[in-house]
């Protein structure tokens, strides 16, 4: 039989494929089963319109056979089959246009890793087999053909004697090497596992003769091998079943086994879309973070199936980053298995589905928030930071998706509230949404900066996570209400109070300037406060960087923002007796005024929870004063 050559491009890709270090060899089985299923589909559709075919749905099957002696794995289908010309046409060219396009974009050498990832269908069989035979007989024809190849060297086509229609793909498995055990594809258990993993939902039964050892009848110690033809795939995926036919238990146990989580999910989202792009989606919100969530090897994404065939374990386009915690899968009959799996990642279809999935997740979370607050709080405890990070990382572009899902602690109510709940509770006349950065609401309530605002009857949001203030700054406003930090530049409480503070600042300019001079570059200025009620001092900031943000930025190891400093202002309460002392010391004892200024500044740092620069000096100064008073 004359040997024929593969087309040039095909030969190169085949070469690469065989010699590649690509490790996911096992996908060959998925590829061959999916080809078999396509071939059956073709005949099945023909049978629907042409009753001379005379086959019913139940007649179709894919059969897997192993032969240890011959070291072969055979995948047979009773689909449409191929004649000699079709074998030549379909199997003489490895690369489909997409594969070639892929190579063109990348330059001269095809990226074998990438090719391997989407598979080149039939040719992936050469990853595990040294020789492949395809014996095929078209439906309704008497003649059958055999295509045979040992790889890039070429192939032959000749006549065969196949008795029934369909195709047998016979893989002569490679010899085992140190790195790879090809013999495992003769193992029934491995085959069953692979079918379960990749092809469980193929619509036709995938059968195999399974051998089991059983006690011989009537004997107590003699065993015999019984062979039984079993269907390895379940065929009906849970996501194609009707919602009202499924119990929570079924949803949960599917989730646990599929996504390897021992805990039940917080909620399940199951829906289907009909139209030009039809698909079923089954999504889960887990009840806790996966252990590798914050590590480099965490990948977001949903499983993607094309008509029941798994084509991607993690398809990142289907999930926005801020919902990266969601698990689940999407199955669409409108996504073609025949197109390059690499290409579809850039596909418009995925983007369309991704957008819709994001909407569905949002509306499910909103439903939880409104009707099952406890479950929502549980969810939020695990994943809330992710939502806030979503606001920040998009500079607020995701505001519509996320702003109503974030919670902050209310210092008045000491519980988590939404921004909407805050605004709905705002008394007449309150212009801003006030916030403060503190570890707990209780601590926030004790901070001098919050006193005045609380006295007005206004609530304050307590920001506890590092990302919170960044998220708020990205949002800028909620329902037209701006956010205002109680430690920020202006509290904007009351014009009369502000005027008074301005007046006092002018009157005491000399004193305040002197104090500012004493503190050097530790502060931008010292001023009379309009926000303090009982406390003598506090720190506030001018400009965009708050003290909290300064702390976070300087803790970032790789950030070049570490040098950004908050512009600090030391505020003094003029109603406090200490202010009188300062005023009189300005006249009588500048050196003592300097000590007081340093003490007041250090106290402001302490109240703020900031480290003090020289604790020993602070302690000495306090003790010095105690000794003087006691003397
Ligand atoms: P793809 O399936 O992505 O088109 P393949 O290289 O796997 O690429 O297969 C090439 C072609 O060979 C298929 O499009 C199909 O026409 C034909 N083919 C492959 N396997 C079978 C089969 N089991 N029965 C009938 N035709 C097949």
mmCIF file of N, CA, C and O in Angstrom, residues 477-539:
data_model
loop_
_atom_site.group_PDB
_atom_site.id
_atom_site.type_symbol
_atom_site.label_atom_id
_atom_site.label_comp_id
_atom_site.label_asym_id
_atom_site.label_seq_id
_atom_site.Cartn_x
_atom_site.Cartn_y
_atom_site.Cartn_z
ATOM 1 N N UNK A 477 -19.366 58.668 45.883
ATOM 2 C CA UNK A 477 -20.708 59.071 46.323
ATOM 3 C C UNK A 477 -21.602 57.859 46.372
ATOM 4 O O UNK A 477 -21.354 56.885 45.682
ATOM 5 N N UNK A 478 -22.640 57.949 47.172
ATOM 6 C CA UNK A 478 -23.699 56.955 47.081
ATOM 7 C C UNK A 478 -25.007 57.737 47.103
ATOM 8 O O UNK A 478 -25.235 58.557 48.011
ATOM 9 N N UNK A 479 -25.862 57.498 46.142
ATOM 10 C CA UNK A 479 -27.115 58.263 45.987
ATOM 11 C C UNK A 479 -26.855 59.763 46.158
ATOM 12 O O UNK A 479 -27.529 60.438 46.948
ATOM 13 N N UNK A 480 -25.854 60.249 45.465
ATOM 14 C CA UNK A 480 -25.520 61.680 45.493
ATOM 15 C C UNK A 480 -24.976 62.191 46.819
ATOM 16 O O UNK A 480 -24.768 63.380 46.997
ATOM 17 N N UNK A 481 -24.819 61.308 47.770
ATOM 18 C CA UNK A 481 -24.249 61.745 49.054
ATOM 19 C C UNK A 481 -22.758 61.419 49.055
ATOM 20 O O UNK A 481 -22.373 60.267 48.837
ATOM 21 N N UNK A 482 -21.956 62.432 49.332
ATOM 22 C CA UNK A 482 -20.525 62.182 49.369
ATOM 23 C C UNK A 482 -20.113 61.531 50.679
ATOM 24 O O UNK A 482 -20.760 61.707 51.702
ATOM 25 N N UNK A 483 -19.017 60.795 50.611
ATOM 26 C CA UNK A 483 -18.465 60.199 51.834
ATOM 27 C C UNK A 483 -17.530 61.203 52.484
ATOM 28 O O UNK A 483 -16.800 61.911 51.798
ATOM 29 N N UNK A 484 -17.551 61.250 53.803
ATOM 30 C CA UNK A 484 -16.669 62.179 54.492
ATOM 31 C C UNK A 484 -16.046 61.489 55.699
ATOM 32 O O UNK A 484 -16.746 60.907 56.526
ATOM 33 N N UNK A 485 -14.721 61.567 55.764
ATOM 34 C CA UNK A 485 -14.039 60.945 56.893
ATOM 35 C C UNK A 485 -14.144 61.860 58.096
ATOM 36 O O UNK A 485 -13.947 63.075 57.985
ATOM 37 N N UNK A 486 -14.424 61.310 59.273
ATOM 38 C CA UNK A 486 -14.503 62.163 60.467
ATOM 39 C C UNK A 486 -13.121 62.710 60.827
ATOM 40 O O UNK A 486 -13.003 63.642 61.600
ATOM 41 N N UNK A 487 -12.064 62.120 60.275
ATOM 42 C CA UNK A 487 -10.721 62.650 60.526
ATOM 43 C C UNK A 487 -10.208 63.461 59.352
ATOM 44 O O UNK A 487 -9.044 63.825 59.317
ATOM 45 N N UNK A 488 -11.063 63.686 58.383
ATOM 46 C CA UNK A 488 -10.610 64.394 57.176
ATOM 47 C C UNK A 488 -10.572 65.887 57.370
ATOM 48 O O UNK A 488 -10.807 66.411 58.463
ATOM 49 N N UNK A 489 -10.290 66.552 56.285
ATOM 50 C CA UNK A 489 -10.069 67.983 56.283
ATOM 51 C C UNK A 489 -11.180 68.798 56.952
ATOM 52 O O UNK A 489 -10.974 69.477 57.938
ATOM 53 N N UNK A 490 -12.366 68.681 56.413
ATOM 54 C CA UNK A 490 -13.483 69.489 56.901
ATOM 55 C C UNK A 490 -14.614 68.569 57.319
ATOM 56 O O UNK A 490 -14.989 67.674 56.589
ATOM 57 N N UNK A 491 -15.167 68.834 58.466
ATOM 58 C CA UNK A 491 -16.309 68.030 58.849
ATOM 59 C C UNK A 491 -17.604 68.598 58.310
ATOM 60 O O UNK A 491 -18.598 67.914 58.162
ATOM 61 N N UNK A 492 -17.544 69.902 58.060
ATOM 62 C CA UNK A 492 -18.689 70.589 57.510
ATOM 63 C C UNK A 492 -19.960 70.342 58.316
ATOM 64 O O UNK A 492 -20.962 69.836 57.814
ATOM 65 N N UNK A 493 -19.874 70.685 59.595
ATOM 66 C CA UNK A 493 -21.005 70.415 60.472
ATOM 67 C C UNK A 493 -21.941 71.603 60.580
ATOM 68 O O UNK A 493 -23.124 71.504 60.440
ATOM 69 N N UNK A 494 -21.344 72.709 60.813
ATOM 70 C CA UNK A 494 -22.165 73.832 61.219
ATOM 71 C C UNK A 494 -21.380 75.112 60.903
ATOM 72 O O UNK A 494 -20.237 75.256 61.340
ATOM 73 N N UNK A 495 -21.995 75.988 60.174
ATOM 74 C CA UNK A 495 -21.259 77.194 59.768
ATOM 75 C C UNK A 495 -20.813 78.031 60.960
ATOM 76 O O UNK A 495 -19.701 78.555 60.987
ATOM 77 N N UNK A 496 -21.691 78.134 61.950
ATOM 78 C CA UNK A 496 -21.360 78.969 63.109
ATOM 79 C C UNK A 496 -20.122 78.435 63.821
ATOM 80 O O UNK A 496 -19.230 79.197 64.211
ATOM 81 N N UNK A 497 -20.056 77.097 63.978
ATOM 82 C CA UNK A 497 -18.905 76.500 64.652
ATOM 83 C C UNK A 497 -17.623 76.729 63.874
ATOM 84 O O UNK A 497 -16.564 76.994 64.424
ATOM 85 N N UNK A 498 -17.764 76.615 62.573
ATOM 86 C CA UNK A 498 -16.592 76.796 61.717
ATOM 87 C C UNK A 498 -16.081 78.232 61.839
ATOM 88 O O UNK A 498 -14.885 78.485 61.949
ATOM 89 N N UNK A 499 -17.027 79.129 61.814
ATOM 90 C CA UNK A 499 -16.646 80.547 61.937
ATOM 91 C C UNK A 499 -15.906 80.803 63.236
ATOM 92 O O UNK A 499 -14.895 81.489 63.279
ATOM 93 N N UNK A 500 -16.437 80.214 64.292
ATOM 94 C CA UNK A 500 -15.803 80.416 65.590
ATOM 95 C C UNK A 500 -14.382 79.871 65.592
ATOM 96 O O UNK A 500 -13.439 80.512 66.069
ATOM 97 N N UNK A 501 -14.224 78.661 65.024
ATOM 98 C CA UNK A 501 -12.895 78.063 64.967
ATOM 99 C C UNK A 501 -11.954 78.935 64.145
ATOM 100 O O UNK A 501 -10.802 79.164 64.538
ATOM 101 N N UNK A 502 -12.451 79.451 63.028
ATOM 102 C CA UNK A 502 -11.618 80.333 62.179
ATOM 103 C C UNK A 502 -11.149 81.548 62.976
ATOM 104 O O UNK A 502 -9.991 81.961 62.912
ATOM 105 N N UNK A 503 -12.119 82.095 63.722
ATOM 106 C CA UNK A 503 -11.817 83.291 64.514
ATOM 107 C C UNK A 503 -10.741 82.975 65.554
ATOM 108 O O UNK A 503 -9.740 83.686 65.679
ATOM 109 N N UNK A 504 -10.925 81.863 66.248
ATOM 110 C CA UNK A 504 -9.947 81.468 67.275
ATOM 111 C C UNK A 504 -8.576 81.177 66.670
ATOM 112 O O UNK A 504 -7.546 81.473 67.259
ATOM 113 N N UNK A 505 -8.584 80.584 65.484
ATOM 114 C CA UNK A 505 -7.306 80.308 64.814
ATOM 115 C C UNK A 505 -6.544 81.595 64.531
ATOM 116 O O UNK A 505 -5.329 81.651 64.656
ATOM 117 N N UNK A 506 -7.306 82.613 64.146
ATOM 118 C CA UNK A 506 -6.663 83.908 63.872
ATOM 119 C C UNK A 506 -6.126 84.510 65.164
ATOM 120 O O UNK A 506 -4.974 84.940 65.243
ATOM 121 N N UNK A 507 -6.986 84.522 66.181
ATOM 122 C CA UNK A 507 -6.603 85.137 67.457
ATOM 123 C C UNK A 507 -5.377 84.470 68.087
ATOM 124 O O UNK A 507 -4.581 85.108 68.736
ATOM 125 N N UNK A 508 -5.280 83.130 67.886
ATOM 126 C CA UNK A 508 -4.192 82.384 68.539
ATOM 127 C C UNK A 508 -3.077 81.998 67.576
ATOM 128 O O UNK A 508 -2.335 81.062 67.816
ATOM 129 N N UNK A 509 -2.992 82.733 66.509
ATOM 130 C CA UNK A 509 -2.061 82.367 65.441
ATOM 131 C C UNK A 509 -0.636 82.174 65.958
ATOM 132 O O UNK A 509 0.036 81.193 65.637
ATOM 133 N N UNK A 510 -0.209 83.080 66.806
ATOM 134 C CA UNK A 510 1.174 83.018 67.283
ATOM 135 C C UNK A 510 1.440 81.717 68.059
ATOM 136 O O UNK A 510 2.426 81.022 67.828
ATOM 137 N N UNK A 511 0.519 81.406 68.947
ATOM 138 C CA UNK A 511 0.638 80.178 69.751
ATOM 139 C C UNK A 511 0.656 78.944 68.853
ATOM 140 O O UNK A 511 1.509 78.064 68.970
ATOM 141 N N UNK A 512 -0.303 78.899 67.936
ATOM 142 C CA UNK A 512 -0.434 77.705 67.091
ATOM 143 C C UNK A 512 0.774 77.545 66.173
ATOM 144 O O UNK A 512 1.279 76.435 65.984
ATOM 145 N N UNK A 513 1.247 78.666 65.629
ATOM 146 C CA UNK A 513 2.432 78.598 64.765
ATOM 147 C C UNK A 513 3.645 78.111 65.545
ATOM 148 O O UNK A 513 4.451 77.329 65.046
ATOM 149 N N UNK A 514 3.752 78.583 66.785
ATOM 150 C CA UNK A 514 4.889 78.159 67.602
ATOM 151 C C UNK A 514 4.829 76.647 67.848
ATOM 152 O O UNK A 514 5.812 75.920 67.723
ATOM 153 N N UNK A 515 3.629 76.164 68.167
ATOM 154 C CA UNK A 515 3.467 74.724 68.415
ATOM 155 C C UNK A 515 3.810 73.923 67.164
ATOM 156 O O UNK A 515 4.485 72.883 67.224
ATOM 157 N N UNK A 516 3.368 74.415 66.039
ATOM 158 C CA UNK A 516 3.648 73.744 64.776
ATOM 159 C C UNK A 516 5.155 73.686 64.523
ATOM 160 O O UNK A 516 5.695 72.668 64.085
ATOM 161 N N UNK A 517 5.826 74.804 64.875
ATOM 162 C CA UNK A 517 7.278 74.878 64.710
ATOM 163 C C UNK A 517 7.960 73.830 65.605
ATOM 164 O O UNK A 517 8.898 73.149 65.188
ATOM 165 N N UNK A 518 7.448 73.702 66.842
ATOM 166 C CA UNK A 518 8.014 72.712 67.770
ATOM 167 C C UNK A 518 7.938 71.298 67.199
ATOM 168 O O UNK A 518 8.807 70.459 67.433
ATOM 169 N N UNK A 519 6.852 71.009 66.467
ATOM 170 C CA UNK A 519 6.655 69.641 65.962
ATOM 171 C C UNK A 519 7.381 69.390 64.642
ATOM 172 O O UNK A 519 7.455 68.254 64.162
ATOM 173 N N UNK A 520 7.924 70.450 64.058
ATOM 174 C CA UNK A 520 8.711 70.298 62.827
ATOM 175 C C UNK A 520 7.909 69.669 61.711
ATOM 176 O O UNK A 520 6.742 70.010 61.503
ATOM 177 N N UNK A 521 8.507 68.674 61.031
ATOM 178 C CA UNK A 521 7.785 68.106 59.874
ATOM 179 C C UNK A 521 6.835 66.969 60.258
ATOM 180 O O UNK A 521 6.323 66.250 59.413
ATOM 181 N N UNK A 522 6.598 66.818 61.577
ATOM 182 C CA UNK A 522 5.639 65.777 61.985
ATOM 183 C C UNK A 522 4.220 66.152 61.570
ATOM 184 O O UNK A 522 3.382 65.282 61.331
ATOM 185 N N UNK A 523 3.947 67.449 61.558
ATOM 186 C CA UNK A 523 2.596 67.883 61.160
ATOM 187 C C UNK A 523 2.688 69.023 60.150
ATOM 188 O O UNK A 523 3.704 69.708 60.066
ATOM 189 N N UNK A 524 1.608 69.164 59.400
ATOM 190 C CA UNK A 524 1.520 70.299 58.479
ATOM 191 C C UNK A 524 1.180 71.565 59.248
ATOM 192 O O UNK A 524 1.664 72.643 58.963
ATOM 193 N N UNK A 525 0.271 71.390 60.236
ATOM 194 C CA UNK A 525 -0.164 72.564 60.992
ATOM 195 C C UNK A 525 -0.776 72.149 62.330
ATOM 196 O O UNK A 525 -1.070 70.973 62.556
ATOM 197 N N UNK A 526 -0.944 73.154 63.195
ATOM 198 C CA UNK A 526 -1.667 72.945 64.450
ATOM 199 C C UNK A 526 -2.821 73.945 64.418
ATOM 200 O O UNK A 526 -2.630 75.100 64.032
ATOM 201 N N UNK A 527 -4.023 73.503 64.787
ATOM 202 C CA UNK A 527 -5.169 74.413 64.669
ATOM 203 C C UNK A 527 -6.205 74.151 65.744
ATOM 204 O O UNK A 527 -6.225 73.069 66.356
ATOM 205 N N UNK A 528 -7.032 75.142 65.968
ATOM 206 C CA UNK A 528 -8.171 74.972 66.874
ATOM 207 C C UNK A 528 -9.203 74.108 66.153
ATOM 208 O O UNK A 528 -9.479 74.306 64.970
ATOM 209 N N UNK A 529 -9.757 73.136 66.882
ATOM 210 C CA UNK A 529 -10.631 72.151 66.252
ATOM 211 C C UNK A 529 -12.093 72.561 66.301
ATOM 212 O O UNK A 529 -12.552 73.177 67.270
ATOM 213 N N UNK A 530 -12.823 72.184 65.264
ATOM 214 C CA UNK A 530 -14.274 72.372 65.341
ATOM 215 C C UNK A 530 -14.959 71.017 65.476
ATOM 216 O O UNK A 530 -16.159 70.907 65.352
ATOM 217 N N UNK A 531 -14.181 69.950 65.693
ATOM 218 C CA UNK A 531 -14.825 68.640 65.765
ATOM 219 C C UNK A 531 -14.743 68.003 67.152
ATOM 220 O O UNK A 531 -15.321 66.961 67.383
ATOM 221 N N UNK A 532 -13.979 68.626 68.067
ATOM 222 C CA UNK A 532 -13.802 67.994 69.377
ATOM 223 C C UNK A 532 -14.790 68.532 70.389
ATOM 224 O O UNK A 532 -15.148 69.713 70.369
ATOM 225 N N UNK A 533 -15.198 67.664 71.289
ATOM 226 C CA UNK A 533 -16.147 68.069 72.301
ATOM 227 C C UNK A 533 -15.478 68.002 73.682
ATOM 228 O O UNK A 533 -15.329 69.003 74.357
ATOM 229 N N UNK A 534 -15.039 66.806 74.084
ATOM 230 C CA UNK A 534 -14.442 66.642 75.411
ATOM 231 C C UNK A 534 -12.954 66.363 75.375
ATOM 232 O O UNK A 534 -12.240 66.681 76.293
ATOM 233 N N UNK A 535 -12.515 65.727 74.320
ATOM 234 C CA UNK A 535 -11.101 65.362 74.240
ATOM 235 C C UNK A 535 -10.243 66.589 73.944
ATOM 236 O O UNK A 535 -10.678 67.487 73.232
ATOM 237 N N UNK A 536 -9.023 66.610 74.478
ATOM 238 C CA UNK A 536 -8.172 67.786 74.247
ATOM 239 C C UNK A 536 -7.589 67.864 72.835
ATOM 240 O O UNK A 536 -7.452 68.941 72.290
ATOM 241 N N UNK A 537 -7.232 66.718 72.266
ATOM 242 C CA UNK A 537 -6.573 66.764 70.945
ATOM 243 C C UNK A 537 -7.010 65.627 70.041
ATOM 244 O O UNK A 537 -7.494 64.599 70.500
ATOM 245 N N UNK A 538 -6.765 65.807 68.767
ATOM 246 C CA UNK A 538 -6.867 64.686 67.823
ATOM 247 C C UNK A 538 -6.041 65.013 66.594
ATOM 248 O O UNK A 538 -5.644 66.166 66.393
ATOM 249 N N UNK A 539 -5.801 63.976 65.813
ATOM 250 C CA UNK A 539 -5.111 64.188 64.543
ATOM 251 C C UNK A 539 -6.139 64.162 63.433
ATOM 252 O O UNK A 539 -7.078 63.367 63.459
#
